[in-house]
Amino acid sequence: MEVRAVNIDQQLVDLTLGVWKSDIGRATKIFSDISDEELLREIGPGRNRLIYLLGHLTAVNDALFPLFGLGQQFYPEMHEAFITSPDRSPVQDGFSGEDLKHRWVDVNQALSLTFDKLSPSQWLEKHTAVSDEDFKREPSRNRFTVLLRRTGHLSYHLGQIATKR
Amino acid sequence: MEVRAVNIDQQLVDLTLGVWKSDIGRATKIFSDISDEELLREIGPGRNRLIYLLGHLTAVNDALFPLFGLGQQFYPEMHEAFITSPDRSPVQDGFSGEDLKHRWVDVNQALSLTFDKLSPSQWLEKHTAVSDEDFKREPSRNRFTVLLRRTGHLSYHLGQIATKR
């Protein structure tokens, strides 16, 4: 059996996915510890409430399925509620904290399984929001860059949530 | 001339460094726009002031030189002031906002130049805070993982700073 000791590209992808999963796990722990009452706190006067950030992060991750060309969103109705619309919009009224916590877990578990199947070269393929022509000029508009950006986006909001707990 | 169209490992490293540099640039812009008076704001009642986060992020990045085995810190005295000590410690009295802004830029410019010289396999080498023995058991304790973690750490605090501007 061949031992691929220096499969550098796979190691780089595995490390990046490891950090993504670790941060998702940290966020899941934080969200599960936040009570329904605490979810209504704002990260600053007149700023987003924690429940909006939970919905926002879930919707943004859910959108990775179509953005990566790897399937449909679980909850397409969340796009308008938590990405297009600002916090305190009527369209958010139907979402409970408990429901959003479950959706957060469901989406990320499915993403993890999907991500694990991608090869390093597949991570470098273009995402669906860029045309073939634009991708030739800007090859960095690929799945891997989006993964890095989404990991940073999660940290950005976790930092805000940490100030309210 | 050989065209290396599928140098996947180098592309993955370049993309990761691209995101790091982009986030550093975003932070530099934010810090340069913050007045000395604004730097004294807290991210929450009794929480860190922005000036502390500026010093903290600078000291954490400066520490990457020795952690990566790539040189000395520029400002070793900042370790005690902004990593070991909490905000509002007397040891921070000697640091002005203007001085810290310059240090932030100096450290990151030098880091960028240093990072650009590392090959993908060098990114996978162990950092200096892990022993050879531990590294055999935990090969993820390498420079690349630290780079990913530090990028997330920066986003975490930028999210907090955004709530105060």
mmCIF file of C-alpha atoms in Angstrom:
data_model
loop_
_atom_site.group_PDB
_atom_site.id
_atom_site.type_symbol
_atom_site.label_atom_id
_atom_site.label_comp_id
_atom_site.label_asym_id
_atom_site.label_seq_id
_atom_site.Cartn_x
_atom_site.Cartn_y
_atom_site.Cartn_z
ATOM 1 C CA MET A 1 0.000 0.000 0.000
ATOM 2 C CA GLU A 2 1.292 3.384 -0.934
ATOM 3 C CA VAL A 3 1.701 5.797 1.937
ATOM 4 C CA ARG A 4 1.080 9.345 0.803
ATOM 5 C CA ALA A 5 3.134 11.101 3.452
ATOM 6 C CA VAL A 6 3.395 14.406 1.644
ATOM 7 C CA ASN A 7 -0.090 14.956 0.314
ATOM 8 C CA ILE A 8 0.259 18.650 1.030
ATOM 9 C CA ASP A 9 -2.854 19.880 -0.736
ATOM 10 C CA GLN A 10 -5.083 17.447 1.148
ATOM 11 C CA GLN A 11 -3.468 18.409 4.456
ATOM 12 C CA LEU A 12 -4.099 22.103 3.792
ATOM 13 C CA VAL A 13 -7.758 21.418 3.017
ATOM 14 C CA ASP A 14 -8.157 19.147 6.053
ATOM 15 C CA LEU A 15 -6.683 21.792 8.365
ATOM 16 C CA THR A 16 -8.964 24.480 6.950
ATOM 17 C CA LEU A 17 -12.001 22.238 7.347
ATOM 18 C CA GLY A 18 -10.827 21.350 10.852
ATOM 19 C CA VAL A 19 -10.829 25.006 11.875
ATOM 20 C CA TRP A 20 -14.231 25.533 10.236
ATOM 21 C CA LYS A 21 -15.713 22.565 12.105
ATOM 22 C CA SER A 22 -14.108 23.637 15.351
ATOM 23 C CA ASP A 23 -15.589 27.137 15.050
ATOM 24 C CA ILE A 24 -19.004 25.720 14.120
ATOM 25 C CA GLY A 25 -18.812 23.505 17.209
ATOM 26 C CA ARG A 26 -17.877 26.459 19.393
ATOM 27 C CA ALA A 27 -20.831 28.445 18.021
ATOM 28 C CA THR A 28 -23.199 25.506 18.540
ATOM 29 C CA LYS A 29 -22.146 25.317 22.192
ATOM 30 C CA ILE A 30 -22.643 29.065 22.626
ATOM 31 C CA PHE A 31 -26.081 29.055 20.990
ATOM 32 C CA SER A 32 -27.227 26.039 22.992
ATOM 33 C CA ASP A 33 -26.278 27.869 26.211
ATOM 34 C CA ILE A 34 -28.249 31.012 25.336
ATOM 35 C CA SER A 35 -31.779 31.117 26.766
ATOM 36 C CA ASP A 36 -34.766 32.299 24.747
ATOM 37 C CA GLU A 37 -34.761 35.462 26.849
ATOM 38 C CA GLU A 38 -31.056 36.123 26.235
ATOM 39 C CA LEU A 39 -31.585 35.631 22.492
ATOM 40 C CA LEU A 40 -33.575 38.885 22.500
ATOM 41 C CA ARG A 41 -30.586 40.926 23.723
ATOM 42 C CA GLU A 42 -28.992 43.382 21.284
ATOM 43 C CA ILE A 43 -25.251 43.432 20.574
ATOM 44 C CA GLY A 44 -25.483 47.228 20.982
ATOM 45 C CA PRO A 45 -28.203 49.848 21.321
ATOM 46 C CA GLY A 46 -30.465 49.499 18.281
ATOM 47 C CA ARG A 47 -28.157 46.865 16.744
ATOM 48 C CA ASN A 48 -28.878 43.249 15.838
ATOM 49 C CA ARG A 49 -30.386 40.926 18.425
ATOM 50 C CA LEU A 50 -28.685 37.586 19.113
ATOM 51 C CA ILE A 51 -31.675 35.716 17.631
ATOM 52 C CA TYR A 52 -31.194 37.599 14.374
ATOM 53 C CA LEU A 53 -27.506 36.675 14.285
ATOM 54 C CA LEU A 54 -28.405 33.022 14.889
ATOM 55 C CA GLY A 55 -30.852 33.135 11.963
ATOM 56 C CA HIS A 56 -28.402 35.119 9.846
ATOM 57 C CA LEU A 57 -25.504 32.721 10.358
ATOM 58 C CA THR A 58 -27.785 29.745 9.667
ATOM 59 C CA ALA A 59 -29.137 31.278 6.453
ATOM 60 C CA VAL A 60 -25.654 32.274 5.256
ATOM 61 C CA ASN A 61 -24.341 28.742 5.769
ATOM 62 C CA ASP A 62 -27.465 27.186 4.236
ATOM 63 C CA ALA A 63 -26.830 29.291 1.135
ATOM 64 C CA LEU A 64 -23.498 27.505 0.678
ATOM 65 C CA PHE A 65 -25.263 24.477 -0.837
ATOM 66 C CA PRO A 66 -26.440 26.314 -3.977
ATOM 67 C CA LEU A 67 -23.434 28.661 -3.979
ATOM 68 C CA PHE A 68 -21.143 25.634 -4.147
ATOM 69 C CA GLY A 69 -23.396 23.857 -6.652
ATOM 70 C CA LEU A 70 -23.870 21.047 -4.148
ATOM 71 C CA GLY A 71 -27.615 20.977 -3.617
ATOM 72 C CA GLN A 72 -30.597 22.975 -2.492
ATOM 73 C CA GLN A 73 -30.974 25.077 0.621
ATOM 74 C CA PHE A 74 -32.749 23.390 3.520
ATOM 75 C CA TYR A 75 -34.639 26.574 4.413
ATOM 76 C CA PRO A 76 -34.884 28.903 1.398
ATOM 77 C CA GLU A 77 -37.443 31.081 3.223
ATOM 78 C CA MET A 78 -34.693 32.126 5.661
ATOM 79 C CA HIS A 79 -32.833 34.030 2.953
ATOM 80 C CA GLU A 80 -35.358 36.848 2.862
ATOM 81 C CA ALA A 81 -35.878 36.769 6.634
ATOM 82 C CA PHE A 82 -32.243 36.821 7.762
ATOM 83 C CA ILE A 83 -30.094 38.037 4.853
ATOM 84 C CA THR A 84 -32.195 40.408 2.751
ATOM 85 C CA SER A 85 -34.170 41.864 5.663
ATOM 86 C CA PRO A 86 -32.694 43.720 8.647
ATOM 87 C CA ASP A 87 -33.463 42.680 12.209
ATOM 88 C CA ARG A 88 -36.993 43.323 13.570
ATOM 89 C CA SER A 89 -38.686 42.780 10.190
ATOM 90 C CA PRO A 90 -42.166 41.163 10.321
ATOM 91 C CA VAL A 91 -40.924 38.307 8.123
ATOM 92 C CA GLN A 92 -38.944 37.011 11.126
ATOM 93 C CA ASP A 93 -42.008 36.571 13.329
ATOM 94 C CA GLY A 94 -42.524 32.912 12.476
ATOM 95 C CA PHE A 95 -39.094 31.776 13.687
ATOM 96 C CA SER A 96 -38.591 30.695 17.303
ATOM 97 C CA GLY A 97 -35.206 30.514 19.006
ATOM 98 C CA GLU A 98 -35.607 26.785 19.571
ATOM 99 C CA ASP A 99 -36.436 26.209 15.916
ATOM 100 C CA LEU A 100 -33.459 28.280 14.752
ATOM 101 C CA LYS A 101 -31.084 26.379 17.046
ATOM 102 C CA HIS A 102 -32.208 23.096 15.463
ATOM 103 C CA ARG A 103 -31.835 24.532 11.977
ATOM 104 C CA TRP A 104 -28.319 25.764 12.781
ATOM 105 C CA VAL A 105 -27.305 22.221 13.748
ATOM 106 C CA ASP A 106 -29.055 20.543 10.796
ATOM 107 C CA VAL A 107 -27.507 22.827 8.194
ATOM 108 C CA ASN A 108 -23.989 22.518 9.544
ATOM 109 C CA GLN A 109 -24.094 18.767 9.992
ATOM 110 C CA ALA A 110 -25.131 18.381 6.363
ATOM 111 C CA LEU A 111 -22.483 20.887 5.231
ATOM 112 C CA SER A 112 -19.754 18.988 7.077
ATOM 113 C CA LEU A 113 -20.665 15.731 5.359
ATOM 114 C CA THR A 114 -20.754 17.481 1.984
ATOM 115 C CA PHE A 115 -17.464 19.299 2.514
ATOM 116 C CA ASP A 116 -15.658 16.106 3.490
ATOM 117 C CA LYS A 117 -16.300 14.674 0.024
ATOM 118 C CA LEU A 118 -14.622 17.511 -1.894
ATOM 119 C CA SER A 119 -11.089 17.017 -3.203
ATOM 120 C CA PRO A 120 -8.538 19.849 -3.062
ATOM 121 C CA SER A 121 -9.003 20.565 -6.765
ATOM 122 C CA GLN A 122 -12.781 20.705 -6.274
ATOM 123 C CA TRP A 123 -12.275 23.321 -3.560
ATOM 124 C CA LEU A 124 -10.523 25.455 -6.183
ATOM 125 C CA GLU A 125 -13.445 25.265 -8.607
ATOM 126 C CA LYS A 126 -15.570 28.336 -9.178
ATOM 127 C CA HIS A 127 -18.689 28.935 -7.161
ATOM 128 C CA THR A 128 -22.030 29.462 -8.873
ATOM 129 C CA ALA A 129 -22.223 33.238 -8.325
ATOM 130 C CA VAL A 130 -19.359 33.907 -10.743
ATOM 131 C CA SER A 131 -19.474 33.485 -14.536
ATOM 132 C CA ASP A 132 -16.959 31.367 -16.473
ATOM 133 C CA GLU A 133 -15.577 34.543 -17.995
ATOM 134 C CA ASP A 134 -15.131 36.372 -14.680
ATOM 135 C CA PHE A 135 -13.609 33.268 -13.114
ATOM 136 C CA LYS A 136 -10.864 33.243 -15.750
ATOM 137 C CA ARG A 137 -9.890 36.744 -14.672
ATOM 138 C CA GLU A 138 -10.429 36.126 -10.959
ATOM 139 C CA PRO A 139 -9.643 32.471 -10.167
ATOM 140 C CA SER A 140 -9.752 33.254 -6.447
ATOM 141 C CA ARG A 141 -13.558 33.319 -6.651
ATOM 142 C CA ASN A 142 -13.728 29.652 -5.769
ATOM 143 C CA ARG A 143 -15.220 27.452 -3.049
ATOM 144 C CA PHE A 144 -12.089 27.572 -0.895
ATOM 145 C CA THR A 145 -12.060 31.368 -0.647
ATOM 146 C CA VAL A 146 -15.736 31.331 0.289
ATOM 147 C CA LEU A 147 -15.037 28.755 3.014
ATOM 148 C CA LEU A 148 -12.292 30.985 4.456
ATOM 149 C CA ARG A 149 -14.556 34.038 4.272
ATOM 150 C CA ARG A 150 -17.486 32.276 5.926
ATOM 151 C CA THR A 151 -15.237 31.055 8.730
ATOM 152 C CA GLY A 152 -14.183 34.664 9.326
ATOM 153 C CA HIS A 153 -17.777 35.863 9.107
ATOM 154 C CA LEU A 154 -18.757 33.437 11.851
ATOM 155 C CA SER A 155 -15.893 34.618 14.100
ATOM 156 C CA TYR A 156 -16.892 38.225 13.468
ATOM 157 C CA HIS A 157 -20.392 37.661 14.839
ATOM 158 C CA LEU A 158 -19.239 35.334 17.646
ATOM 159 C CA GLY A 159 -17.072 38.192 18.902
ATOM 160 C CA GLN A 160 -20.162 40.387 19.038
ATOM 161 C CA ILE A 161 -22.222 37.730 20.788
ATOM 162 C CA ALA A 162 -19.465 37.276 23.387
ATOM 163 C CA THR A 163 -19.883 40.875 24.560
ATOM 164 C CA LYS A 164 -23.507 40.162 25.525
ATOM 165 C CA ARG A 165 -23.046 37.028 27.605
ATOM 166 C CA MET B 1 8.745 27.037 -19.987
ATOM 167 C CA GLU B 2 6.670 24.700 -17.903
ATOM 168 C CA VAL B 3 3.294 26.038 -16.925
ATOM 169 C CA ARG B 4 2.290 24.668 -13.544
ATOM 170 C CA ALA B 5 -1.431 24.900 -14.025
ATOM 171 C CA VAL B 6 -2.323 22.591 -11.176
ATOM 172 C CA ASN B 7 -0.048 23.677 -8.362
ATOM 173 C CA ILE B 8 -2.893 23.108 -5.967
ATOM 174 C CA ASP B 9 -0.978 23.375 -2.688
ATOM 175 C CA GLN B 10 0.494 26.756 -3.631
ATOM 176 C CA GLN B 11 -2.923 28.020 -4.708
ATOM 177 C CA LEU B 12 -4.451 26.997 -1.373
ATOM 178 C CA VAL B 13 -1.702 28.809 0.531
ATOM 179 C CA ASP B 14 -1.982 31.894 -1.682
ATOM 180 C CA LEU B 15 -5.740 32.084 -1.151
ATOM 181 C CA THR B 16 -5.348 31.745 2.602
ATOM 182 C CA LEU B 17 -2.686 34.461 2.671
ATOM 183 C CA GLY B 18 -4.894 36.591 0.429
ATOM 184 C CA VAL B 19 -7.719 36.463 2.943
ATOM 185 C CA TRP B 20 -5.321 37.185 5.817
ATOM 186 C CA LYS B 21 -3.895 40.226 4.026
ATOM 187 C CA SER B 22 -7.348 41.431 3.050
ATOM 188 C CA ASP B 23 -8.534 41.243 6.667
ATOM 189 C CA ILE B 24 -5.375 42.969 7.906
ATOM 190 C CA GLY B 25 -6.002 45.734 5.364
ATOM 191 C CA ARG B 26 -9.598 46.082 6.491
ATOM 192 C CA ALA B 27 -8.475 46.350 10.119
ATOM 193 C CA THR B 28 -5.797 48.912 9.228
ATOM 194 C CA LYS B 29 -8.440 51.067 7.547
ATOM 195 C CA ILE B 30 -10.731 50.776 10.564
ATOM 196 C CA PHE B 31 -7.995 51.642 13.061
ATOM 197 C CA SER B 32 -6.783 54.603 10.997
ATOM 198 C CA ASP B 33 -10.344 55.994 11.007
ATOM 199 C CA ILE B 34 -10.720 55.749 14.790
ATOM 200 C CA SER B 35 -9.870 58.941 16.672
ATOM 201 C CA ASP B 36 -7.831 58.937 19.883
ATOM 202 C CA GLU B 37 -11.035 59.744 21.757
ATOM 203 C CA GLU B 38 -12.948 56.873 20.151
ATOM 204 C CA LEU B 39 -10.109 54.484 21.006
ATOM 205 C CA LEU B 40 -11.072 54.901 24.652
ATOM 206 C CA ARG B 41 -14.572 53.496 24.099
ATOM 207 C CA GLU B 42 -15.394 50.088 25.553
ATOM 208 C CA ILE B 43 -16.902 47.262 23.490
ATOM 209 C CA GLY B 44 -19.326 46.758 26.393
ATOM 210 C CA PRO B 45 -19.755 48.012 29.966
ATOM 211 C CA GLY B 46 -16.531 47.182 31.813
ATOM 212 C CA ARG B 47 -15.185 45.290 28.784
ATOM 213 C CA ASN B 48 -12.063 45.947 26.704
ATOM 214 C CA ARG B 49 -11.457 49.396 25.262
ATOM 215 C CA LEU B 50 -10.697 49.695 21.540
ATOM 216 C CA ILE B 51 -7.144 50.857 22.312
ATOM 217 C CA TYR B 52 -6.547 47.642 24.235
ATOM 218 C CA LEU B 53 -7.801 45.558 21.315
ATOM 219 C CA LEU B 54 -5.487 47.463 18.964
ATOM 220 C CA GLY B 55 -2.542 46.719 21.235
ATOM 221 C CA HIS B 56 -3.701 43.141 21.780
ATOM 222 C CA LEU B 57 -4.035 42.359 18.065
ATOM 223 C CA THR B 58 -0.638 43.951 17.383
ATOM 224 C CA ALA B 59 1.068 41.980 20.154
ATOM 225 C CA VAL B 60 -0.573 38.705 19.072
ATOM 226 C CA ASN B 61 0.594 39.160 15.487
ATOM 227 C CA ASP B 62 4.067 40.293 16.596
ATOM 228 C CA ALA B 63 4.344 37.044 18.551
ATOM 229 C CA LEU B 64 4.018 35.102 15.298
ATOM 230 C CA PHE B 65 7.682 35.782 14.454
ATOM 231 C CA PRO B 66 9.073 33.676 17.328
ATOM 232 C CA LEU B 67 6.106 31.261 17.262
ATOM 233 C CA PHE B 68 6.896 30.486 13.634
ATOM 234 C CA GLY B 69 10.648 30.404 14.282
ATOM 235 C CA LEU B 70 11.091 33.270 11.836
ATOM 236 C CA GLY B 71 12.698 35.977 13.916
ATOM 237 C CA GLN B 72 12.321 38.155 16.976
ATOM 238 C CA GLN B 73 9.333 40.219 18.034
ATOM 239 C CA PHE B 74 9.503 43.890 17.125
ATOM 240 C CA TYR B 75 7.977 44.941 20.453
ATOM 241 C CA PRO B 76 8.520 42.255 23.108
ATOM 242 C CA GLU B 77 7.370 44.628 25.861
ATOM 243 C CA MET B 78 3.872 44.543 24.362
ATOM 244 C CA HIS B 79 3.414 40.891 25.327
ATOM 245 C CA GLU B 80 3.027 41.661 29.007
ATOM 246 C CA ALA B 81 1.058 44.851 28.345
ATOM 247 C CA PHE B 82 -1.517 43.484 25.892
ATOM 248 C CA ILE B 83 -1.568 39.689 26.210
ATOM 249 C CA THR B 84 -0.663 38.801 29.804
ATOM 250 C CA SER B 85 -2.320 41.832 31.393
ATOM 251 C CA PRO B 86 -6.003 42.735 31.166
ATOM 252 C CA ASP B 87 -7.154 46.144 29.972
ATOM 253 C CA ARG B 88 -6.584 49.156 32.262
ATOM 254 C CA SER B 89 -3.347 47.772 33.724
ATOM 255 C CA PRO B 90 -0.661 50.359 34.604
ATOM 256 C CA VAL B 91 1.781 48.651 32.217
ATOM 257 C CA GLN B 92 -0.265 50.054 29.305
ATOM 258 C CA ASP B 93 0.219 53.690 30.309
ATOM 259 C CA GLY B 94 3.218 54.246 28.062
ATOM 260 C CA PHE B 95 1.429 53.371 24.824
ATOM 261 C CA SER B 96 -0.372 56.050 22.828
ATOM 262 C CA GLY B 97 -3.010 55.328 20.210
ATOM 263 C CA GLU B 98 -0.887 56.900 17.501
ATOM 264 C CA ASP B 99 2.107 54.792 18.473
ATOM 265 C CA LEU B 100 0.043 51.603 18.488
ATOM 266 C CA LYS B 101 -1.412 52.358 15.050
ATOM 267 C CA HIS B 102 2.121 52.649 13.649
ATOM 268 C CA ARG B 103 3.182 49.438 15.357
ATOM 269 C CA TRP B 104 0.158 47.612 13.955
ATOM 270 C CA VAL B 105 1.215 48.593 10.431
ATOM 271 C CA ASP B 106 4.922 47.830 10.948
ATOM 272 C CA VAL B 107 4.334 44.367 12.367
ATOM 273 C CA ASN B 108 1.898 43.329 9.650
ATOM 274 C CA GLN B 109 3.974 44.655 6.774
ATOM 275 C CA ALA B 110 6.934 42.628 8.007
ATOM 276 C CA LEU B 111 4.767 39.557 8.561
ATOM 277 C CA SER B 112 3.402 39.759 5.022
ATOM 278 C CA LEU B 113 6.888 39.807 3.544
ATOM 279 C CA THR B 114 7.930 36.891 5.734
ATOM 280 C CA PHE B 115 4.821 34.841 4.983
ATOM 281 C CA ASP B 116 5.254 35.272 1.229
ATOM 282 C CA LYS B 117 8.549 33.394 1.401
ATOM 283 C CA LEU B 118 7.146 30.219 2.982
ATOM 284 C CA SER B 119 6.456 27.221 0.779
ATOM 285 C CA PRO B 120 3.341 25.072 1.314
ATOM 286 C CA SER B 121 5.406 22.391 3.056
ATOM 287 C CA GLN B 122 6.945 25.009 5.346
ATOM 288 C CA TRP B 123 3.438 26.112 6.340
ATOM 289 C CA LEU B 124 2.849 22.545 7.520
ATOM 290 C CA GLU B 125 5.930 22.535 9.753
ATOM 291 C CA LYS B 126 5.466 22.644 13.493
ATOM 292 C CA HIS B 127 5.465 25.918 15.353
ATOM 293 C CA THR B 128 7.889 26.525 18.214
ATOM 294 C CA ALA B 129 5.361 26.121 21.050
ATOM 295 C CA VAL B 130 4.965 22.396 20.404
ATOM 296 C CA SER B 131 7.578 19.708 21.079
ATOM 297 C CA ASP B 132 8.749 17.258 18.419
ATOM 298 C CA GLU B 133 7.056 14.478 20.342
ATOM 299 C CA ASP B 134 3.701 16.238 20.633
ATOM 300 C CA PHE B 135 3.862 17.262 16.984
ATOM 301 C CA LYS B 136 4.087 13.616 15.938
ATOM 302 C CA ARG B 137 0.816 12.974 17.733
ATOM 303 C CA GLU B 138 -0.809 16.264 16.677
ATOM 304 C CA PRO B 139 0.531 17.288 13.256
ATOM 305 C CA SER B 140 -2.154 19.957 12.989
ATOM 306 C CA ARG B 141 -0.132 22.102 15.415
ATOM 307 C CA ASN B 142 1.657 23.779 12.542
ATOM 308 C CA ARG B 143 2.099 27.278 11.119
ATOM 309 C CA PHE B 144 -0.869 26.958 8.771
ATOM 310 C CA THR B 145 -3.342 26.197 11.549
ATOM 311 C CA VAL B 146 -2.022 29.156 13.544
ATOM 312 C CA LEU B 147 -2.465 31.418 10.505
ATOM 313 C CA LEU B 148 -6.096 30.286 10.158
ATOM 314 C CA ARG B 149 -6.689 30.764 13.881
ATOM 315 C CA ARG B 150 -5.136 34.228 13.934
ATOM 316 C CA THR B 151 -7.241 35.288 10.955
ATOM 317 C CA GLY B 152 -10.338 34.214 12.889
ATOM 318 C CA HIS B 153 -9.098 35.937 16.040
ATOM 319 C CA LEU B 154 -8.796 39.208 14.128
ATOM 320 C CA SER B 155 -12.340 38.870 12.726
ATOM 321 C CA TYR B 156 -13.645 38.109 16.215
ATOM 322 C CA HIS B 157 -12.366 41.403 17.585
ATOM 323 C CA LEU B 158 -13.234 43.393 14.435
ATOM 324 C CA GLY B 159 -16.838 42.308 14.970
ATOM 325 C CA GLN B 160 -16.684 43.767 18.472
ATOM 326 C CA ILE B 161 -15.096 46.988 17.304
ATOM 327 C CA ALA B 162 -17.808 47.386 14.646
ATOM 328 C CA THR B 163 -20.482 47.638 17.325
ATOM 329 C CA LYS B 164 -18.806 50.768 18.750
ATOM 330 C CA ARG B 165 -18.404 52.826 15.595
#
